[in-house]
PDB file of C-alpha atoms in Angstrom:
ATOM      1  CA  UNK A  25      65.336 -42.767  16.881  1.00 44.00           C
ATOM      2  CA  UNK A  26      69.106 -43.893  16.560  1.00 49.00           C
ATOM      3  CA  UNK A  27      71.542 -40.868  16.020  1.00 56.00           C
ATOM      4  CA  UNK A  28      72.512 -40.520  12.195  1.00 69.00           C
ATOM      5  CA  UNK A  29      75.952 -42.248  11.704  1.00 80.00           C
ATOM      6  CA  UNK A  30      78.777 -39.812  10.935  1.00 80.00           C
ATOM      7  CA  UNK A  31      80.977 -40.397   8.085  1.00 86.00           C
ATOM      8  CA  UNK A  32      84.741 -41.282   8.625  1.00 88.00           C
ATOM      9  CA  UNK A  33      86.978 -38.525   8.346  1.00 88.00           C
ATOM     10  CA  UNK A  34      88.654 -38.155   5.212  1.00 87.00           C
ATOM     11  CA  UNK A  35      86.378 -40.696   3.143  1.00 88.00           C
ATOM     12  CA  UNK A  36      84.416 -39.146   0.386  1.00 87.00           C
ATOM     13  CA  UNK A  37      81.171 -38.910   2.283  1.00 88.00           C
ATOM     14  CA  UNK A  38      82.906 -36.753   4.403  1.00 89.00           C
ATOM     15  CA  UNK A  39      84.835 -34.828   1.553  1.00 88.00           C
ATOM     16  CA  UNK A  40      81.510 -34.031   0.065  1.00 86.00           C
ATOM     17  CA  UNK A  41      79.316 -33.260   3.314  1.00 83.00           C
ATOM     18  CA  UNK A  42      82.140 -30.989   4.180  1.00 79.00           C
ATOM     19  CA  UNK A  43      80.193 -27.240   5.525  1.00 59.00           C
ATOM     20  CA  UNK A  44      80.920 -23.892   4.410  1.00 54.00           C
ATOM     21  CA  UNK A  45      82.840 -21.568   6.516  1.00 49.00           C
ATOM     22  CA  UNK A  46      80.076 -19.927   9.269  1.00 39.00           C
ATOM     23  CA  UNK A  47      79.686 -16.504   8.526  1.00 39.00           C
ATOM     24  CA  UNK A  48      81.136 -13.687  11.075  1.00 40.00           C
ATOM     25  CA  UNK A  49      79.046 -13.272  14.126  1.00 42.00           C
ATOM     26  CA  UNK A  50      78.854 -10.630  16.215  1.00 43.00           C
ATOM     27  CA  UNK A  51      81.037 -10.905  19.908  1.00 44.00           C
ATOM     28  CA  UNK A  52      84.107 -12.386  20.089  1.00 45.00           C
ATOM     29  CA  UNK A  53      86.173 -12.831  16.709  1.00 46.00           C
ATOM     30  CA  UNK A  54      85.548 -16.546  15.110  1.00 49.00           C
ATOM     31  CA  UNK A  55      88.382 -18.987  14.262  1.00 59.00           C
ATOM     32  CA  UNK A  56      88.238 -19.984  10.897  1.00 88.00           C
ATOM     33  CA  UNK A  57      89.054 -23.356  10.235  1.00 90.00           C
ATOM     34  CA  UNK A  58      92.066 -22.298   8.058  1.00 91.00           C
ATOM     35  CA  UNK A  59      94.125 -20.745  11.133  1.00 93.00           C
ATOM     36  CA  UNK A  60      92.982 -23.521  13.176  1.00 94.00           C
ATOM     37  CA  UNK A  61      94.444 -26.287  10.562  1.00 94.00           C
ATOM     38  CA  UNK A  62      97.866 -23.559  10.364  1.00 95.00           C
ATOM     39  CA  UNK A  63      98.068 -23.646  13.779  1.00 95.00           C
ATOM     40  CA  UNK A  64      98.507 -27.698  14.086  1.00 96.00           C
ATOM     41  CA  UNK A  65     100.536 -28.344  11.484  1.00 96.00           C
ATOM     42  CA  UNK A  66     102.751 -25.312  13.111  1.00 96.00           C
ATOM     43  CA  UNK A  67     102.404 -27.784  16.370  1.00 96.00           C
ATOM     44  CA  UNK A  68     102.737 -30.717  15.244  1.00 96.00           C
ATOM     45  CA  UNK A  69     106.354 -29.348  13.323  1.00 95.00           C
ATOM     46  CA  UNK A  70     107.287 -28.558  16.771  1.00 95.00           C
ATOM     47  CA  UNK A  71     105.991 -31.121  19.010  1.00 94.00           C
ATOM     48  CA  UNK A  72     104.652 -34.080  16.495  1.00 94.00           C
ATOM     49  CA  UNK A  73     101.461 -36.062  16.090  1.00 94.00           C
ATOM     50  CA  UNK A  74     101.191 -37.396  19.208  1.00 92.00           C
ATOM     51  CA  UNK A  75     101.812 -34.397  21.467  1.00 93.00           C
ATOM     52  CA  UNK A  76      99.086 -32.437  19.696  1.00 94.00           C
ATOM     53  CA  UNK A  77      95.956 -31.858  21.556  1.00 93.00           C
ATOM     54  CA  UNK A  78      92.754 -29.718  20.871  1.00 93.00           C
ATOM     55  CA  UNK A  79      93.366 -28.301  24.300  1.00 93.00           C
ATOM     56  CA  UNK A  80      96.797 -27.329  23.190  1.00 94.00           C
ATOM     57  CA  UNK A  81      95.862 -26.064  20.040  1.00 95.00           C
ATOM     58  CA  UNK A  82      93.109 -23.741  21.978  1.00 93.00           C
ATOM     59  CA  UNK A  83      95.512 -22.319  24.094  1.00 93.00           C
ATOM     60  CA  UNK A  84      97.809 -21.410  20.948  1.00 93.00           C
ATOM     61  CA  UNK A  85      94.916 -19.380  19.385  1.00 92.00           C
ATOM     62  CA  UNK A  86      94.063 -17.825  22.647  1.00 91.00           C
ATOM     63  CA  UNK A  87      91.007 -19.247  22.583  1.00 89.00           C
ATOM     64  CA  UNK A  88      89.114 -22.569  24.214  1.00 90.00           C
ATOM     65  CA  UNK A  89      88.346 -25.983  22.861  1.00 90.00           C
ATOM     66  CA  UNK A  90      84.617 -24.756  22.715  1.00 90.00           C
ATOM     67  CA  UNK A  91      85.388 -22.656  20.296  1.00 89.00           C
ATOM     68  CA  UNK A  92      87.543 -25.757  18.346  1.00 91.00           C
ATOM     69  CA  UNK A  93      84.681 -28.018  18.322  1.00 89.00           C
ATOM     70  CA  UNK A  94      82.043 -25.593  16.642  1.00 88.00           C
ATOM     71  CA  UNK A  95      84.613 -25.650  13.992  1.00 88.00           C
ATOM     72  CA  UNK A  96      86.216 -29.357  14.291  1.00 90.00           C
ATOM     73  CA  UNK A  97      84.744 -31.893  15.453  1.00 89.00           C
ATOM     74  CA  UNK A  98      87.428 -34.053  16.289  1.00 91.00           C
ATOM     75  CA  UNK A  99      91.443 -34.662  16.581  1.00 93.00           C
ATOM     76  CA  UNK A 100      91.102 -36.941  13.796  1.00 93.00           C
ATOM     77  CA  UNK A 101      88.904 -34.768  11.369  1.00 93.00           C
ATOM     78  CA  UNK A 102      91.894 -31.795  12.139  1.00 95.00           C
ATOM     79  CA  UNK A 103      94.813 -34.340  10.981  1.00 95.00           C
ATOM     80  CA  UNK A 104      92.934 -34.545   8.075  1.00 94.00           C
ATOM     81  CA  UNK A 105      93.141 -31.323   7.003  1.00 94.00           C
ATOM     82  CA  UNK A 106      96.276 -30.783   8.118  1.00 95.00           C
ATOM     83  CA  UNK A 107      97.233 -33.948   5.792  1.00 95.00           C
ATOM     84  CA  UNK A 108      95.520 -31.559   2.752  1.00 94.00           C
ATOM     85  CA  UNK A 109      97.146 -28.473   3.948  1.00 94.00           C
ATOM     86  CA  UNK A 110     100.529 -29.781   3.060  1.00 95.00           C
ATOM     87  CA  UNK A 111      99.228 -31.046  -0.069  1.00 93.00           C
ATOM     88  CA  UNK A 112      98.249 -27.857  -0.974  1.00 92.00           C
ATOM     89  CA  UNK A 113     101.624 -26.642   0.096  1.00 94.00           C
ATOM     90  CA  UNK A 114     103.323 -28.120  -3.102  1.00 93.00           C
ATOM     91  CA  UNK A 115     104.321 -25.892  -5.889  1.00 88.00           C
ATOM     92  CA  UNK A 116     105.173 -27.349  -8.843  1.00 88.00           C
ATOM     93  CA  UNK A 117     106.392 -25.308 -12.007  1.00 76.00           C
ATOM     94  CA  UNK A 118     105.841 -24.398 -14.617  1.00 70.00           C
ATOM     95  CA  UNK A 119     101.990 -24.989 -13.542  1.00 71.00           C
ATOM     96  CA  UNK A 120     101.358 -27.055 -16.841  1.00 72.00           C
ATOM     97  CA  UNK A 121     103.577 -30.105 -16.752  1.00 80.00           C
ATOM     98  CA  UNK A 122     102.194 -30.781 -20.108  1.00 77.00           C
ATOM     99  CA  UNK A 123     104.680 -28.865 -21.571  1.00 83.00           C
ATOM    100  CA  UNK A 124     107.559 -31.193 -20.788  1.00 87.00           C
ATOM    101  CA  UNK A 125     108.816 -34.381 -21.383  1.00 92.00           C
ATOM    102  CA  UNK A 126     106.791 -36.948 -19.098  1.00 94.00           C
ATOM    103  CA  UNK A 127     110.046 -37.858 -16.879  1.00 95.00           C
ATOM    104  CA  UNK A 128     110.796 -34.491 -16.614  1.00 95.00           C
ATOM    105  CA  UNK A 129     107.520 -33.364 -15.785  1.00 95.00           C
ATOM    106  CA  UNK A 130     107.130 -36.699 -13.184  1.00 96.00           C
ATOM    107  CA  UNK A 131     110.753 -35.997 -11.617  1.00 96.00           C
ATOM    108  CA  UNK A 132     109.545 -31.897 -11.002  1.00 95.00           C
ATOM    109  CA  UNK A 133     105.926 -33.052  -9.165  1.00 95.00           C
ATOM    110  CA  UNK A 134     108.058 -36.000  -7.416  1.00 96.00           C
ATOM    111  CA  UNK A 135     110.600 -33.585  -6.096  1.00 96.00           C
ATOM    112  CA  UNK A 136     108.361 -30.478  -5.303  1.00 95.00           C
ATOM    113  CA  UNK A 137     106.268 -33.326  -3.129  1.00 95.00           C
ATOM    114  CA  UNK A 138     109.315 -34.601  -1.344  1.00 96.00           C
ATOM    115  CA  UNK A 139     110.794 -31.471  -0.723  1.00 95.00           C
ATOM    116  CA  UNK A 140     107.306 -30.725   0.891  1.00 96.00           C
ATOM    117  CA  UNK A 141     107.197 -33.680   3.163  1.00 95.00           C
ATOM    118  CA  UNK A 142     111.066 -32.904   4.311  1.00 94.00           C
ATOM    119  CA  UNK A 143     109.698 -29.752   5.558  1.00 95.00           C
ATOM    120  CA  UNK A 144     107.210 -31.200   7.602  1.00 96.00           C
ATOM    121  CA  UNK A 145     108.850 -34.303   8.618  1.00 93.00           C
ATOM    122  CA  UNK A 146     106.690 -35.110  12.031  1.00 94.00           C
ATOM    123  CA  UNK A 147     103.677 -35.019   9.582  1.00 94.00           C
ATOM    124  CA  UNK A 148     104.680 -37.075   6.871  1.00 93.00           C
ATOM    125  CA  UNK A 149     102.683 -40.239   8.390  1.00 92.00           C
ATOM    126  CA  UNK A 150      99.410 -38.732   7.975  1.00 92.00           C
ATOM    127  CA  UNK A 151     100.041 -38.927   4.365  1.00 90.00           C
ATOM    128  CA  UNK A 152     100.620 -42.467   4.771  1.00 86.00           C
ATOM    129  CA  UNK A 153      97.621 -43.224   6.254  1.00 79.00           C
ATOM    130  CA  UNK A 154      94.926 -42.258   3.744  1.00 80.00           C
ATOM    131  CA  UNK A 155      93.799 -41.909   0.027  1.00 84.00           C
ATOM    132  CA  UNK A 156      94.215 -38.152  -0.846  1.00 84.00           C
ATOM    133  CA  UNK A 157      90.427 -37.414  -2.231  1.00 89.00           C
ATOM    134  CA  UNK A 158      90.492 -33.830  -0.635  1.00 90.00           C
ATOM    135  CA  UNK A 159      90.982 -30.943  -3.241  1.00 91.00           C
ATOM    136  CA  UNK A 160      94.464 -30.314  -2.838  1.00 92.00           C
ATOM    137  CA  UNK A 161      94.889 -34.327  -3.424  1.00 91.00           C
ATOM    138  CA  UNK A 162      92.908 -34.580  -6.539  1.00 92.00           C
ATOM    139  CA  UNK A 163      94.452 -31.458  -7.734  1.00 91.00           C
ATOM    140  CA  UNK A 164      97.487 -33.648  -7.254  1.00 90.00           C
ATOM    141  CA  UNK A 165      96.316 -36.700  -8.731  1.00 91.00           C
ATOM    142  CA  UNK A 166      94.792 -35.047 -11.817  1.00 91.00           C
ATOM    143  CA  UNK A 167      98.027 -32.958 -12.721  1.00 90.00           C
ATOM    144  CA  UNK A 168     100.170 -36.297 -12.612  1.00 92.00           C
ATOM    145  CA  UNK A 169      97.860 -38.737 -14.400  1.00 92.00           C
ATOM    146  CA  UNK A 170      97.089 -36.131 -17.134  1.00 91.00           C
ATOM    147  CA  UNK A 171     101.144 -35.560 -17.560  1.00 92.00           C
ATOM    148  CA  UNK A 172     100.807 -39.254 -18.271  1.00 94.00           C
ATOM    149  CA  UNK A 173      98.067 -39.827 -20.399  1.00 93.00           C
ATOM    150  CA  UNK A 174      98.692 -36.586 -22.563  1.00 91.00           C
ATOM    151  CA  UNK A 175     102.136 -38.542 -23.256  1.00 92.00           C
ATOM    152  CA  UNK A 176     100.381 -41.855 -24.944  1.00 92.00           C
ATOM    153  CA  UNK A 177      99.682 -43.881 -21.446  1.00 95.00           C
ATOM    154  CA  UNK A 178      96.960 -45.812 -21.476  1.00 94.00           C
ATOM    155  CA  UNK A 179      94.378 -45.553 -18.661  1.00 95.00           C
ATOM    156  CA  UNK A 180      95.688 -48.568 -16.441  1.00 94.00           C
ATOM    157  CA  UNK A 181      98.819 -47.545 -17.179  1.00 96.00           C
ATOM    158  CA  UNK A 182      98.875 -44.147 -16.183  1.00 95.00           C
ATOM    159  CA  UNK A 183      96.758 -44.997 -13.220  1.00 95.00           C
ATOM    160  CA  UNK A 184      99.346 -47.954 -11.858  1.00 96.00           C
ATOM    161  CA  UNK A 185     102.366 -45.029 -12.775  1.00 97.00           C
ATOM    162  CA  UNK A 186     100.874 -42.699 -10.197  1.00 96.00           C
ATOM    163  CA  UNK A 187     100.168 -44.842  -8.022  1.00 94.00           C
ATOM    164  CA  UNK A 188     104.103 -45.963  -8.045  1.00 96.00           C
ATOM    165  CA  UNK A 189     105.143 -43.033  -8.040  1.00 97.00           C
ATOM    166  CA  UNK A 190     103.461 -41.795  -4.783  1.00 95.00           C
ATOM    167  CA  UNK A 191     104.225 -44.890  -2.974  1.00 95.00           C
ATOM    168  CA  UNK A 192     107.864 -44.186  -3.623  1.00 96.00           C
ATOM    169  CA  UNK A 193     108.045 -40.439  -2.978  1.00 96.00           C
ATOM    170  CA  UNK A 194     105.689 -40.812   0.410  1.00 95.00           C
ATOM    171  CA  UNK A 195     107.543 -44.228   1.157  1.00 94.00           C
ATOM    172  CA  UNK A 196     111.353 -43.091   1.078  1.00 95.00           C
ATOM    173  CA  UNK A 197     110.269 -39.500   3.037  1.00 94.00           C
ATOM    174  CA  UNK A 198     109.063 -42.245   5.672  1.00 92.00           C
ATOM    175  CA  UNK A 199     111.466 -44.193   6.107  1.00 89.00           C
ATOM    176  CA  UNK A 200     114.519 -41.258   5.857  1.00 89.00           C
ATOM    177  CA  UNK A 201     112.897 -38.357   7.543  1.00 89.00           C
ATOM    178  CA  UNK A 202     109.933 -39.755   9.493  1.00 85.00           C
ATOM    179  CA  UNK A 203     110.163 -39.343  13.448  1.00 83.00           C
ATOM    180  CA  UNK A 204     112.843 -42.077  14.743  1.00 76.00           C
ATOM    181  CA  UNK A 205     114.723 -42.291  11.579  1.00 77.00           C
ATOM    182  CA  UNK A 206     118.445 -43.047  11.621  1.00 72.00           C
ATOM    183  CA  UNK A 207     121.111 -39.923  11.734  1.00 75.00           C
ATOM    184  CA  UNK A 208     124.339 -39.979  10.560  1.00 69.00           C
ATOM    185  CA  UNK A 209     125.731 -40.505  13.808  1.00 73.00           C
ATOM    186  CA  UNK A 210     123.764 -44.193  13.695  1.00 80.00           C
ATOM    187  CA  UNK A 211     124.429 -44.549   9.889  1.00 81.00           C
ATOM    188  CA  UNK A 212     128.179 -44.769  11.468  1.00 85.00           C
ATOM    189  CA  UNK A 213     127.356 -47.278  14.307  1.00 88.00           C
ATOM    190  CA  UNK A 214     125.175 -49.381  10.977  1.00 87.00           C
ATOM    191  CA  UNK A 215     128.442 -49.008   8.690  1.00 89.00           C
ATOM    192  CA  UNK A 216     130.925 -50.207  11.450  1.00 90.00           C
ATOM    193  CA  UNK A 217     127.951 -53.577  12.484  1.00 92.00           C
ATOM    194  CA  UNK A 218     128.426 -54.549   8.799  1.00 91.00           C
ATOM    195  CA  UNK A 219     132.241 -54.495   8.631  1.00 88.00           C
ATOM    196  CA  UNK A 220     131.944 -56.591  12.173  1.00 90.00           C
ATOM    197  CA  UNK A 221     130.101 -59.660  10.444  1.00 90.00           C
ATOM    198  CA  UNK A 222     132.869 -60.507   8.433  1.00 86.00           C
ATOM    199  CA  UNK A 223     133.153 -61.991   4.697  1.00 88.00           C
ATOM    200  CA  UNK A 224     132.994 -65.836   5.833  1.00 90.00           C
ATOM    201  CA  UNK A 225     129.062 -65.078   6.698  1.00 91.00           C
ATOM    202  CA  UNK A 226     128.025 -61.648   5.622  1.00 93.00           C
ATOM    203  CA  UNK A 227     130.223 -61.581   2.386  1.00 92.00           C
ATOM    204  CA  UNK A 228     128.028 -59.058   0.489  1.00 94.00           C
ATOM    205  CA  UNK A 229     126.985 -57.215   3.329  1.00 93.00           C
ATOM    206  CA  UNK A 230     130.357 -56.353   4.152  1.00 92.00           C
ATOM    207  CA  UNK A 231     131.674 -55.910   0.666  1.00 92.00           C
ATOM    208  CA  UNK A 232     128.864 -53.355   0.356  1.00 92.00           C
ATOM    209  CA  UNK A 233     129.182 -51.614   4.151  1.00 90.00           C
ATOM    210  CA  UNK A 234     130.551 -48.232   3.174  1.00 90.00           C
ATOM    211  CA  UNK A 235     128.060 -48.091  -0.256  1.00 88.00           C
ATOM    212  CA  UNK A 236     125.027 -49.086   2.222  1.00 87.00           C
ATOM    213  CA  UNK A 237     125.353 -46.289   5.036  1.00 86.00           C
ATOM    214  CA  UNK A 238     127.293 -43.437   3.008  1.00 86.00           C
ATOM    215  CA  UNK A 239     125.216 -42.645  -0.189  1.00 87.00           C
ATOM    216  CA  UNK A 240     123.804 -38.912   0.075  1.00 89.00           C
ATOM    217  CA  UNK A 241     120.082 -39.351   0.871  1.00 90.00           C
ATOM    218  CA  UNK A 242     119.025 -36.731  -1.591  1.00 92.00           C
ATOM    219  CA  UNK A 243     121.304 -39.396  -4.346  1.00 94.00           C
ATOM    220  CA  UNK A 244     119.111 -42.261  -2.881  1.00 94.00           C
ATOM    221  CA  UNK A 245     115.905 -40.899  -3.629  1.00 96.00           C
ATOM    222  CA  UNK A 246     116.791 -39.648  -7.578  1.00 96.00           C
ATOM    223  CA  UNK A 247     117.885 -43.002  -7.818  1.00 96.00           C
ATOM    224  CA  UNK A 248     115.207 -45.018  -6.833  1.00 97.00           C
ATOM    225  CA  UNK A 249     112.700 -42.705  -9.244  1.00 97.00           C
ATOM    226  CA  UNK A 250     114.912 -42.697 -12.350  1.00 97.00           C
ATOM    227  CA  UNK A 251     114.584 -47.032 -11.725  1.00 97.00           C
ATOM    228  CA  UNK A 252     110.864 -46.607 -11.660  1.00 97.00           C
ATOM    229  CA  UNK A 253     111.182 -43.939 -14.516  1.00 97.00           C
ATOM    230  CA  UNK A 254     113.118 -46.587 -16.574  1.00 97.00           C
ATOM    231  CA  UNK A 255     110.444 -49.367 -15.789  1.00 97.00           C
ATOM    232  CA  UNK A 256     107.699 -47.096 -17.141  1.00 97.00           C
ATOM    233  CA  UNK A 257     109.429 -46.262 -20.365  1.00 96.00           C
ATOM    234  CA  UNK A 258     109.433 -49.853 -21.254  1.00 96.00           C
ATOM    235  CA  UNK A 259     106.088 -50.426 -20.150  1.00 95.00           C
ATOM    236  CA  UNK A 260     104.770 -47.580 -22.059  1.00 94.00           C
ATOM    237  CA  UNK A 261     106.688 -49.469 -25.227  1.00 93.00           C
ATOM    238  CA  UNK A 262     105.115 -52.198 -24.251  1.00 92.00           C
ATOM    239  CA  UNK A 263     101.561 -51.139 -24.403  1.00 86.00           C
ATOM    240  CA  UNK A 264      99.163 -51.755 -27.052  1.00 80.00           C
ATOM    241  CA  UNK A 265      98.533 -48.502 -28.987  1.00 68.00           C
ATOM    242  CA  UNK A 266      95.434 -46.651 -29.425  1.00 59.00           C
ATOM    243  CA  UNK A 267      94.937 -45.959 -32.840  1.00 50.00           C
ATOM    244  CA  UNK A 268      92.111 -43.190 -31.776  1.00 47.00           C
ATOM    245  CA  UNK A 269      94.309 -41.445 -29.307  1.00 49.00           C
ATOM    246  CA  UNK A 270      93.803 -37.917 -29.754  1.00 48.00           C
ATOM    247  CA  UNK A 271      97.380 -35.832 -30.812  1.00 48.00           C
ATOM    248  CA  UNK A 272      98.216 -33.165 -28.677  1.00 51.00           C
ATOM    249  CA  UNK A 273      97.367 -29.569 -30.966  1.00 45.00           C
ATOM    250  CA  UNK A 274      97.962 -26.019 -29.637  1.00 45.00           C
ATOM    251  CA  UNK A 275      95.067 -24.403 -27.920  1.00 46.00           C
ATOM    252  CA  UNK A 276      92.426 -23.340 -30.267  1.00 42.00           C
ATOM    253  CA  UNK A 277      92.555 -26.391 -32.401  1.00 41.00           C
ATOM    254  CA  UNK A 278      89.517 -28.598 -33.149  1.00 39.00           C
ATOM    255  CA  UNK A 279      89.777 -31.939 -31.605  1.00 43.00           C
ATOM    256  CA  UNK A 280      90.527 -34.210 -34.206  1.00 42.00           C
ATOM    257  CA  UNK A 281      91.681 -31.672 -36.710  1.00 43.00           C
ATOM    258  CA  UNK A 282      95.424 -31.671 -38.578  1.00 44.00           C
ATOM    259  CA  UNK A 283      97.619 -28.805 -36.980  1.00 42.00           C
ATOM    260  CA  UNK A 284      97.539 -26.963 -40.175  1.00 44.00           C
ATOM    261  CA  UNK A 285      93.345 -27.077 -40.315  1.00 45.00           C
ATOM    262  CA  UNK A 286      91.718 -23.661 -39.795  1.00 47.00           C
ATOM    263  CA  UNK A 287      88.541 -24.032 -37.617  1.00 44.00           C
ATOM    264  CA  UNK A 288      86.935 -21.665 -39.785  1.00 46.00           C
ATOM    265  CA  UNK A 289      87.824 -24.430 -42.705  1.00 48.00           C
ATOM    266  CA  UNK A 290      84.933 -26.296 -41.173  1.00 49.00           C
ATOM    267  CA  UNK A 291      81.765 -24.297 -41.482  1.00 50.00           C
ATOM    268  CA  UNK A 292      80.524 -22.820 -45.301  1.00 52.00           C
ATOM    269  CA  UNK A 293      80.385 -25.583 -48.159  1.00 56.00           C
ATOM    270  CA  UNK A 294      82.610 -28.801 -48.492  1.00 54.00           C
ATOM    271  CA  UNK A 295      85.492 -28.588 -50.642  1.00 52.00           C
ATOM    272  CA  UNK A 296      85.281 -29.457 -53.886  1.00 54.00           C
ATOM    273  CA  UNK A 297      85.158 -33.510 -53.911  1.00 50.00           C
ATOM    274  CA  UNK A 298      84.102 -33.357 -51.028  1.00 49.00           C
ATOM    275  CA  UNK A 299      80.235 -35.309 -50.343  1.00 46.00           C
ATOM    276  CA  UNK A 300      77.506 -33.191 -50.422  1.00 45.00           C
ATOM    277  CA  UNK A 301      76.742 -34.380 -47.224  1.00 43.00           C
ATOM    278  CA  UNK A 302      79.292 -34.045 -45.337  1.00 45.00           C
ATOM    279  CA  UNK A 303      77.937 -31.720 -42.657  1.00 47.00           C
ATOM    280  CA  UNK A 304      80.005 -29.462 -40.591  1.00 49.00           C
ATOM    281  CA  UNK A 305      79.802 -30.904 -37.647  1.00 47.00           C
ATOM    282  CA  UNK A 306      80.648 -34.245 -39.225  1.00 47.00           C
ATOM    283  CA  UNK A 307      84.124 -32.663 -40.493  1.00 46.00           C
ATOM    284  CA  UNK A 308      86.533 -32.802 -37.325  1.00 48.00           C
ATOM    285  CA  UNK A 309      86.618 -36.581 -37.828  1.00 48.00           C
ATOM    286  CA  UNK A 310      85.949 -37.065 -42.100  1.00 51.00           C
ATOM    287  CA  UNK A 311      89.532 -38.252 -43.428  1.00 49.00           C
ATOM    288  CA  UNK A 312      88.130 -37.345 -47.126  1.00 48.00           C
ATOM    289  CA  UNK A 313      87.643 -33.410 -46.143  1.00 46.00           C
ATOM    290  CA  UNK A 314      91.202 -33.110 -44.609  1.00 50.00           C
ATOM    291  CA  UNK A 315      92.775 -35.002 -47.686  1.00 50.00           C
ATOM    292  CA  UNK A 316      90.686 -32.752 -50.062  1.00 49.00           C
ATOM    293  CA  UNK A 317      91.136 -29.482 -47.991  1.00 50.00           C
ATOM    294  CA  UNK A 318      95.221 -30.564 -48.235  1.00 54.00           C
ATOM    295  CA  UNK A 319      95.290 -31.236 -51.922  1.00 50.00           C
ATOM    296  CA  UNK A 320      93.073 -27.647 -51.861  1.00 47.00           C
ATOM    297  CA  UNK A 321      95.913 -25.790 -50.539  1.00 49.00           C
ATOM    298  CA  UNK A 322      98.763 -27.123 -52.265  1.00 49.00           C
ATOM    299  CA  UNK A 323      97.066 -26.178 -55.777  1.00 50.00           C
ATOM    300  CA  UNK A 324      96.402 -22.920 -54.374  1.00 51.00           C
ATOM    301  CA  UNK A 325      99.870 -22.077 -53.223  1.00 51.00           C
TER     302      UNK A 325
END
């Protein structure tokens, strides 16, 4: 009988067959998968990806790779929770972005990842190299596409603005803080190249050769997400309305509701030309009851 196939790290079969933490035994103490994944990234800050070994991990708990492998089964099933662990290092406040103004709230979860990746720089390819589906990750994703959506997005919209808005953040912490990246000692050796071409050839180039290797890095990376801020503001213009798009209403309100309806205006009889009919639970969304319970109050006040 052939061996049952194992799912792929990090896809959702393996997300969702993921095994609860084995409960203390008796003997020597257990390492819990949570030290073991704060351990490697702890490594991998020091030493990178590549260096990283399950042997060398073992011998930084003081334990063996025995004891690893009842709890991971592989190098590649650790990166991916180290990949999650960083997710879940990013704090972004105040916790409900809701409460600002969509670019706002987009340029505080953009930042508080990218200030995340900085700190692990050696690390930052894992990100690159998978679809976030772990909790941390769909924590993520949720928090962002809601800030959009609550803020008249549509759907494909909102989904497409994410998406951007990742690529950009884990793109630019790639290519500026990634292992191998450029220092400032080779931005000089770049800006002196382009003033070597000349204008005959390389006219722009060399126009540009001081603007092109001397722009603070932190400067680059605001600037390239207030562009893709500016392109969804005109693509959120440009999108077809939804004339049943729920407002946004304080907690406690009933869905569908004008901010000054009472909840408790909905249960007991229907106003006064109001259908007999018109059932309580049919009231959130009956035009005629809110007109009649608004006309109601402004006689009584």
């Amino acid at each position: 009988m052939a061996s049952e196939i194992q799912p792929v790290p990090g896809s959702p079969a393996w997300w969702a067959n993921r095994a609860p933490e084995l409960a203390h035994q008796r003997g020597r103490p257990q390492t819990d998968v949570g030290r073991i994944v704060d351990a490697a990234l702890k490594l991998i800050d020091d030493i990178g990806i590549q260096a990283l070994t399950l042997r060398t991990l073992a011998e930084t708990l003081e334990s063996g790779t025995a004891t690893l492998y009842r709890r991971i089964n592989s190098k590649d099933e650790l990166l991916i929770l180290v990949a999650e662990r960083i997710q879940g290092e990013v704090r972004v406040t105040p916790d409900n972005l809701e409460d600002l103004p969509w670019r706002e709230g987009v340029a505080v979860a953009a930042n508080a990842l990218y200030h995340t990746l900085r700190r692990h720089s050696h690390a930052i390819p894992l990100l690159a190299g998978q679809i976030p589906i772990g909790p941390h990750g769909l924590r993520a994703r949720e928090r962002l596409g809601g800030l959009f959506l609550v803020h008249g997005f549509t759907v494909p919209l909102a989904a497409r603005a994410f998406t951007a808005i990742s690529h950009h953040v884990i793109g630019f912490a790639i290519q500026q803080h990634a292992p191998g990246t450029p220092n400032p000692d080779d931005q000089m050796q770049q800006r002196d190249c382009f003033h070597s071409l000349g204008p005959a050839i390389h006219p722009s180039t060399t126009a540009a050769a001081d603007e092109l290797t001397s722009v603070p890095v932190h400067e680059e990376f605001r600037f390239g997400l207030d562009l893709l801020l500016d392109g969804l503001e005109q693509a959120a213009r440009r999108q077809p309305r939804r004339s049943a798009e729920p407002e946004r209403r304080p907690p406690g309100h009933v869905p569908g509701c004008p901010a000054e309806t009472d909840p408790a205006d909905l249960g007991g009889p229907p106003p006064p030309g109001c259908p007999a009919c018109c059932a309580p639970q049919a009231r959130p969304a009956c035009p005629l009851f809110h007109k009649r319970l608004r006309c109601i109050r402004k006689e009584s006040a």
